mmCIF file of C-alpha atoms in Angstrom:
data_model
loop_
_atom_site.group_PDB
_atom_site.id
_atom_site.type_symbol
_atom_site.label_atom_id
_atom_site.label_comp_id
_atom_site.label_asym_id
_atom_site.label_seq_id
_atom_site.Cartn_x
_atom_site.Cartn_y
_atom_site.Cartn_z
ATOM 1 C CA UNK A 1 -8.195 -36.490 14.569
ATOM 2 C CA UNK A 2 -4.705 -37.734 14.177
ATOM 3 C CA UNK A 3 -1.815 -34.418 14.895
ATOM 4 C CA UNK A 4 -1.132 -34.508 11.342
ATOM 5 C CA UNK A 5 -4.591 -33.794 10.549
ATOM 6 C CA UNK A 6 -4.689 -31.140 13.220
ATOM 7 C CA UNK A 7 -1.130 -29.559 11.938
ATOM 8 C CA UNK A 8 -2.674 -29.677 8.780
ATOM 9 C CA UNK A 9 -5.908 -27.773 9.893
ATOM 10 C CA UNK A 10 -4.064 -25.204 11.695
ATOM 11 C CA UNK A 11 -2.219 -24.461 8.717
ATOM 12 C CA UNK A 12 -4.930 -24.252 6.332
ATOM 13 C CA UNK A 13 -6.132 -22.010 8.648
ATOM 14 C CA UNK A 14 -3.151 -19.356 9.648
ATOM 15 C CA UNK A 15 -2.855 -19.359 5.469
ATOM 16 C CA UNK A 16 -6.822 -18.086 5.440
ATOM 17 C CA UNK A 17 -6.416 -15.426 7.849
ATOM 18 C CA UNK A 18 -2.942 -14.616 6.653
ATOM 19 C CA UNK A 19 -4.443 -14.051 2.576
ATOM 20 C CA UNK A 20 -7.374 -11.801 4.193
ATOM 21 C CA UNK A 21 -5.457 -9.796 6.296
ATOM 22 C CA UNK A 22 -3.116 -9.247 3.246
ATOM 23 C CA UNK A 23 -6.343 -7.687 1.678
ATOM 24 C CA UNK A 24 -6.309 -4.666 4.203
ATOM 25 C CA UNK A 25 -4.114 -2.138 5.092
ATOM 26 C CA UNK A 26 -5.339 0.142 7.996
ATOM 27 C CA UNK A 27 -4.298 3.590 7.922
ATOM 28 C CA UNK A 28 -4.961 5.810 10.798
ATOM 29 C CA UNK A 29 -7.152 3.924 11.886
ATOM 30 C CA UNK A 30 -9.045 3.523 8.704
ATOM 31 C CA UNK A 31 -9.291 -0.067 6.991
ATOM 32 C CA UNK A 32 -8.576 0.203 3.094
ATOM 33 C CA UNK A 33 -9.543 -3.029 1.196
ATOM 34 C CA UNK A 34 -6.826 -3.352 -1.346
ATOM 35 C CA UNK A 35 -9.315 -4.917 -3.879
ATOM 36 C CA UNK A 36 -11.120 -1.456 -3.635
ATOM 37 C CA UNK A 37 -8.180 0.819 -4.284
ATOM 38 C CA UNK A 38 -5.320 0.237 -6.486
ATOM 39 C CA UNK A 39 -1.820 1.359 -8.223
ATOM 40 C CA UNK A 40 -1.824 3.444 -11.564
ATOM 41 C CA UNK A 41 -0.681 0.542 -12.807
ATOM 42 C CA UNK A 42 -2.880 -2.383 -11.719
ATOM 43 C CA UNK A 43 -5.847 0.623 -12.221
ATOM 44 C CA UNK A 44 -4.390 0.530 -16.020
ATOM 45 C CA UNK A 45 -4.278 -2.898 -16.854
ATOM 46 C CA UNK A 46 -8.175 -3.545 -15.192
ATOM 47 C CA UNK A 47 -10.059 -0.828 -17.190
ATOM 48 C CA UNK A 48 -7.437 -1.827 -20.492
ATOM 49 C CA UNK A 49 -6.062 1.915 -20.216
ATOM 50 C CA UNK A 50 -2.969 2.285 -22.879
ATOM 51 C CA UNK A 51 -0.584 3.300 -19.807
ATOM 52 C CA UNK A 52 -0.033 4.830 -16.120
ATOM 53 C CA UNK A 53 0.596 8.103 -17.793
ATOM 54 C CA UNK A 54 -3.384 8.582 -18.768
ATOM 55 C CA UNK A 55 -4.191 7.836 -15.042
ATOM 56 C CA UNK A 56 -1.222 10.177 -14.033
ATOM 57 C CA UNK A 57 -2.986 12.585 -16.432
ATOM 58 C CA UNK A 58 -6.608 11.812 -15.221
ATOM 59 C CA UNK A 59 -5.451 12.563 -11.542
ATOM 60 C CA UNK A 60 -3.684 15.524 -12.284
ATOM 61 C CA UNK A 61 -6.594 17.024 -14.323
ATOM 62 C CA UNK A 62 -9.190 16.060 -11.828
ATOM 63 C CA UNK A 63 -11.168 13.254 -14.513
ATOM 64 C CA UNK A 64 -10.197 11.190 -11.301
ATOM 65 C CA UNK A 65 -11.756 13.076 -7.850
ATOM 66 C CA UNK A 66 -9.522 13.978 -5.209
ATOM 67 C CA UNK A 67 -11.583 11.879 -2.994
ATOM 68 C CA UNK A 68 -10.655 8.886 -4.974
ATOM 69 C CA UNK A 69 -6.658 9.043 -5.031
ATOM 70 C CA UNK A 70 -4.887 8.305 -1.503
ATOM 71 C CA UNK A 71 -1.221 8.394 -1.086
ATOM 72 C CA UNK A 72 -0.057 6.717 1.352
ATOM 73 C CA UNK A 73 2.965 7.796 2.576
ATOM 74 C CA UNK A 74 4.031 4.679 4.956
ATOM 75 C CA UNK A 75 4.763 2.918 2.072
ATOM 76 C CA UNK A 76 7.156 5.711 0.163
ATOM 77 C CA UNK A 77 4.010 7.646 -1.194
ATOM 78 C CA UNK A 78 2.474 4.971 -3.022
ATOM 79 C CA UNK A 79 -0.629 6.495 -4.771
ATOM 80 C CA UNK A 80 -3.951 4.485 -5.010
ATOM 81 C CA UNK A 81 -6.483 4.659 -6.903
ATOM 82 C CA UNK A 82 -10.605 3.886 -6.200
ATOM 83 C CA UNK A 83 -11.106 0.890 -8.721
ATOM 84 C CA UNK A 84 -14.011 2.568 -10.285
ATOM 85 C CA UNK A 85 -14.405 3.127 -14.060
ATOM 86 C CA UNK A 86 -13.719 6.474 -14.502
ATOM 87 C CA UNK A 87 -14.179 8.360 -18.554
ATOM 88 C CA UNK A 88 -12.997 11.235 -19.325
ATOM 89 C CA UNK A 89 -14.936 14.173 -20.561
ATOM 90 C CA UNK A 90 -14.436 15.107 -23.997
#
């Protein structure tokens, strides 16, 4: 194997372990997989919901559990959501 071929590698590499690590976020000691829990807004355009207001709304009024909002507030209180489907009761 030729350096170039071995840059190249090693590269390819760092970029792999780079985009995974970018995946987690570890909070007190917790790992949170970013694919797992999202922003209002990224929560709103998955499940097609009209805006981050109804998710606001479906926090605030419990439709979305406690247990299932985190705010994070290493990263200016950043609220995320579980990426669950969630319906509210009629």
């Amino acid at each position: 194997m030729d350096i170039h071929s071995e840059i190249q590698a090693a590269l390819a590499e760092s970029r792999a372990a780079r985009q995974e690590a970018e995946n987690y976020l570890i909070l007190n000691g917790e790992t949170v997989n970013l694919a797992e829990w999202v922003t209002a807004k990224e929560y709103a355009r998955r499940f097609d919901i009209e805006s981050t207001n109804v998710v606001t709304n479906w926090i605030r009024r419990g439709v979305i559990p406690p247990e299932n909002v985190r705010i994070i507030h290493e990263l200016n209180d950043i609220r995320l959501i579980k990426a669950i489907p969630y319906k509210e009761s009629a």
